[in-house]
Coordinates of C-alpha atoms in Angstrom, one line a residue:
Chain A
S24 CA 19.9 4.3 6.3
Q25 CA 16.4 3.0 6.5
K26 CA 15.3 0.3 4.1
I27 CA 12.9 -2.6 3.5
E28 CA 14.0 -5.5 1.5
Q29 CA 11.9 -8.3 0.0
N30 CA 13.4 -11.4 -1.4
S31 CA 14.1 -11.5 -5.1
E32 CA 12.0 -9.8 -7.7
A33 CA 10.3 -13.0 -8.7
L34 CA 9.7 -16.3 -7.0
N35 CA 8.6 -19.4 -8.9
I36 CA 6.8 -22.1 -7.0
Q37 CA 5.2 -25.3 -8.1
E38 CA 1.5 -25.6 -7.4
G39 CA 0.8 -27.4 -4.1
K40 CA 4.0 -26.4 -2.5
T41 CA 4.5 -23.8 0.2
A42 CA 5.7 -20.4 -0.9
T43 CA 7.8 -18.4 1.6
L44 CA 8.4 -14.7 1.1
T45 CA 10.8 -12.7 3.2
C46 CA 10.7 -9.1 4.4
N47 CA 13.8 -7.6 6.1
Y48 CA 14.0 -4.1 7.4
T49 CA 16.8 -1.9 8.7
N50 CA 16.7 1.0 11.1
Y51 CA 12.9 0.8 11.7
S52 CA 11.0 -0.2 14.7
P53 CA 7.5 -0.9 13.4
A54 CA 4.6 -1.3 15.8
Y55 CA 2.8 -3.4 13.2
L56 CA 3.9 -5.2 10.1
Q57 CA 1.4 -5.9 7.3
W58 CA 1.3 -8.0 4.2
Y59 CA -0.7 -7.0 1.1
R60 CA -1.4 -8.6 -2.3
Q61 CA -1.3 -6.5 -5.4
D62 CA -2.4 -7.6 -8.8
P63 CA -1.2 -5.7 -12.0
G64 CA -2.9 -2.3 -12.3
R65 CA -4.7 -2.6 -9.0
G66 CA -4.4 -1.2 -5.5
P67 CA -3.1 -3.4 -2.6
V68 CA -5.4 -5.7 -0.9
F69 CA -4.8 -6.3 2.9
L70 CA -4.0 -9.9 3.9
L71 CA -2.6 -10.0 7.4
L72 CA -1.3 -7.8 10.2
I73 CA 1.0 -8.8 13.0
R74 CA 1.9 -6.7 16.0
E75 CA 5.4 -6.3 17.4
N76 CA 4.5 -8.4 20.5
E77 CA 3.2 -11.3 18.3
K78 CA 5.3 -14.0 16.9
E79 CA 2.9 -15.7 14.5
K80 CA -0.4 -15.1 12.8
R81 CA -2.5 -17.4 10.7
K82 CA -5.4 -17.0 8.3
E83 CA -6.6 -19.9 6.3
R84 CA -3.6 -20.9 4.0
L85 CA -1.6 -17.9 5.1
K86 CA 0.9 -17.6 7.9
V87 CA 3.1 -14.7 9.0
T88 CA 5.9 -14.7 11.5
F89 CA 7.5 -11.6 12.9
D90 CA 11.0 -11.5 14.6
T91 CA 11.8 -8.1 15.9
T92 CA 15.2 -9.1 16.9
L93 CA 16.2 -10.3 13.4
K94 CA 14.0 -7.5 12.0
Q95 CA 12.4 -10.0 9.7
S96 CA 9.0 -11.2 8.7
L97 CA 8.2 -14.4 6.8
F98 CA 5.0 -14.8 4.8
H99 CA 3.9 -18.4 3.9
I100 CA 1.3 -19.6 1.5
T101 CA 0.6 -23.3 2.0
A102 CA -0.9 -25.5 -0.7
S103 CA -0.2 -22.8 -3.3
Q104 CA -2.5 -22.3 -6.3
P105 CA -2.0 -20.6 -9.6
A106 CA -4.6 -18.0 -8.4
D107 CA -2.1 -17.0 -5.7
S108 CA 0.2 -15.6 -8.4
A109 CA 0.6 -11.9 -7.7
T110 CA 3.0 -9.4 -6.1
Y111 CA 3.1 -9.5 -2.3
L112 CA 4.0 -6.3 -0.5
C113 CA 5.4 -6.0 3.0
A114 CA 4.4 -2.8 4.8
L115 CA 5.6 -1.3 8.1
D116 CA 3.2 0.7 10.3
L117 CA 5.6 2.6 12.5
S118 CA 3.1 4.3 14.8
G119 CA 0.5 1.5 15.0
G120 CA -3.2 1.8 14.3
G121 CA -2.6 3.3 10.9
A122 CA -2.4 6.8 12.2
D123 CA 0.5 7.5 9.8
G124 CA 1.0 6.2 6.4
L125 CA 2.6 2.8 5.7
T126 CA 6.2 2.2 4.5
F127 CA 6.2 -0.4 1.8
G128 CA 8.8 -2.7 0.3
K129 CA 9.1 -3.2 -3.4
G130 CA 7.3 -6.5 -3.3
T131 CA 7.9 -10.0 -4.4
H132 CA 6.4 -11.2 -7.6
L133 CA 5.1 -14.7 -6.9
I134 CA 4.4 -17.1 -9.7
I135 CA 2.7 -20.4 -9.0
Q136 CA 3.2 -22.8 -11.8
P137 CA 0.6 -25.5 -12.5
Chain B
G35 CA -16.3 -4.8 4.2
A36 CA -14.8 -1.3 3.9
V37 CA -14.6 -0.2 0.3
V38 CA -12.6 2.7 -1.1
S39 CA -13.2 3.9 -4.7
Q40 CA -11.2 6.1 -6.9
H41 CA -12.2 8.1 -9.9
P42 CA -11.1 8.1 -12.6
S43 CA -9.4 4.7 -12.9
W44 CA -7.2 6.1 -15.6
V45 CA -6.6 9.5 -17.2
I46 CA -4.5 10.9 -20.0
C47 CA -3.8 14.6 -20.1
K48 CA -1.5 17.0 -21.9
S49 CA 1.5 18.5 -20.3
G50 CA 0.7 21.7 -18.5
T51 CA -2.9 20.8 -17.6
S52 CA -4.3 19.9 -14.2
V53 CA -5.9 16.7 -13.2
K54 CA -8.2 15.9 -10.2
I55 CA -8.4 12.4 -8.7
E56 CA -11.1 11.6 -6.2
C57 CA -10.9 9.1 -3.4
R58 CA -14.1 8.0 -1.6
S59 CA -14.8 5.8 1.3
L60 CA -18.1 4.2 0.4
D61 CA -19.4 2.6 3.5
F62 CA -17.5 4.2 6.3
Q63 CA -16.2 7.6 7.5
A64 CA -12.5 8.3 7.3
T65 CA -11.0 11.2 9.2
T66 CA -7.7 10.3 7.7
M67 CA -6.9 9.4 4.1
F68 CA -3.5 8.9 2.5
W69 CA -2.2 9.4 -1.0
Y70 CA 0.6 7.1 -2.5
R71 CA 2.4 7.1 -5.8
Q72 CA 3.8 4.0 -7.4
F73 CA 6.2 3.9 -10.4
P74 CA 6.6 0.7 -12.4
K75 CA 8.3 -2.1 -10.4
Q76 CA 8.7 0.2 -7.4
S77 CA 7.1 0.4 -4.0
L78 CA 4.2 2.5 -3.0
M79 CA 5.6 5.8 -1.8
L80 CA 3.6 7.9 0.7
M81 CA 3.0 11.4 -0.7
A82 CA 0.8 13.0 1.9
T83 CA -1.6 12.4 4.8
S84 CA -5.0 14.1 4.5
N85 CA -7.1 14.9 7.6
E86 CA -10.6 16.0 7.3
G87 CA -11.0 19.7 7.8
S88 CA -7.3 20.5 8.0
K89 CA -4.4 20.9 5.8
A90 CA -2.6 17.9 4.4
T91 CA 0.8 16.9 5.6
Y92 CA 3.2 16.2 2.8
E93 CA 6.2 13.8 2.9
Q94 CA 9.7 15.2 2.3
G95 CA 10.3 15.9 -1.4
V96 CA 6.6 16.2 -2.4
E97 CA 5.7 19.6 -3.7
K98 CA 2.5 20.7 -1.9
D99 CA 1.8 23.4 -4.5
K100 CA 1.9 20.8 -7.3
F101 CA -0.1 18.1 -5.5
L102 CA -3.1 19.8 -4.0
I103 CA -5.0 17.8 -1.5
N104 CA -8.5 18.6 -0.2
H105 CA -10.3 16.5 2.4
A106 CA -13.6 18.4 2.7
S107 CA -15.7 15.6 4.0
L108 CA -15.4 12.4 6.0
T109 CA -15.8 10.3 2.8
L110 CA -14.0 12.3 0.1
S111 CA -10.4 13.4 -0.5
T112 CA -9.2 14.8 -3.8
L113 CA -5.7 15.0 -5.2
T114 CA -5.1 17.6 -7.9
V115 CA -2.0 17.4 -10.0
T116 CA -1.4 20.9 -11.2
S117 CA 0.6 21.7 -14.3
A118 CA 1.3 18.1 -15.0
H119 CA 4.4 17.0 -16.7
P120 CA 5.4 13.6 -18.2
E121 CA 7.4 12.8 -15.1
D122 CA 4.2 12.9 -13.1
S123 CA 2.9 9.9 -15.0
S124 CA 2.4 7.3 -12.4
F125 CA -0.1 5.1 -10.5
Y126 CA -1.8 7.1 -7.8
I127 CA -3.4 5.1 -5.0
C128 CA -5.4 6.4 -2.0
S129 CA -6.2 4.7 1.3
A130 CA -8.6 5.5 4.0
R131 CA -8.2 4.8 7.7
G132 CA -11.1 2.9 9.1
W133 CA -12.1 0.9 12.1
S134 CA -12.1 -2.9 11.3
G135 CA -13.7 -4.0 14.6
A136 CA -10.4 -5.2 15.9
G137 CA -8.4 -2.0 15.3
Y138 CA -7.7 0.7 12.7
E139 CA -6.7 -0.4 9.3
Q140 CA -5.9 1.3 6.0
Y141 CA -8.2 0.4 3.1
F142 CA -6.8 1.0 -0.3
G143 CA -8.5 2.2 -3.4
P144 CA -8.1 0.5 -6.8
G145 CA -5.7 3.2 -8.0
T146 CA -5.6 5.8 -10.8
R147 CA -3.3 5.5 -13.8
L148 CA -2.1 9.0 -14.9
T149 CA -0.4 9.4 -18.2
V150 CA 0.9 12.9 -19.1
T151 CA 1.7 13.4 -22.8

C-alpha cells in the first residue's frame, strides 16, 4: 500500500542545534517533494521544493535532501530557534508542476526549547 | 507574493444546514484550485480538484453531492457542505495553483474551521 511516514509525532531540540526531520514514502514515485510549515489553526506555508533529479536544496537555514532510491527526504533546520517550533509537513507532488493535488504526511511537531 | 484567502475563517452551524466556504486568489489567477480537509493530528487529505469553468474532480470516497464545488472565475472557488453533520466538523483548506516565476506552485489559504453541532 501507499504511505508517507514522518518521524515521530514530536521532536524536541535544544535551541541552536540542528533539527533533522525525516520523510519516508512507499509505493510512490513523486516528481517533486515539498516541505511545508503549519502552525496551529493555520494553513500550510510553503518552505522548499526539490525535484526528483535533485539531491539537495538549500534556503537560508533550511536544507532538504532527496534520495529517490531510499525513497526518503531529510529536512534540516540549522541554528534552530524557538520561533521554528511548528508542525512540518512533507508533501508529494506526483505529477510535477502542481497539476494534481499534493499527498501529505501527518507531519512532525517540532519543539525548539530555549 | 501569491496570497490566497478563505472566508469565513471559522463557522458553527447546526446539523442539517448547509455551509459555503469561499477561496480566493487575491493577486493572481488560478485555473486550478484544490480543497483539502484536515482532522486533528491528521494529514491534509485532498478532497477535490476544481478547474475554472468545468466540473470538479473528486477523490475516491468524497461525496460530490455533499461537497459541492463551484469554480466560476479564475480567482474564486467555493465549497458548499450540504446537510452538514457533526462528522463533517473539520478544518477545510483550499489551495490555488499559480506561477511562481520558477514553476507552478500551490499556494494555501489560512483554512476554515467548521463545527457542526
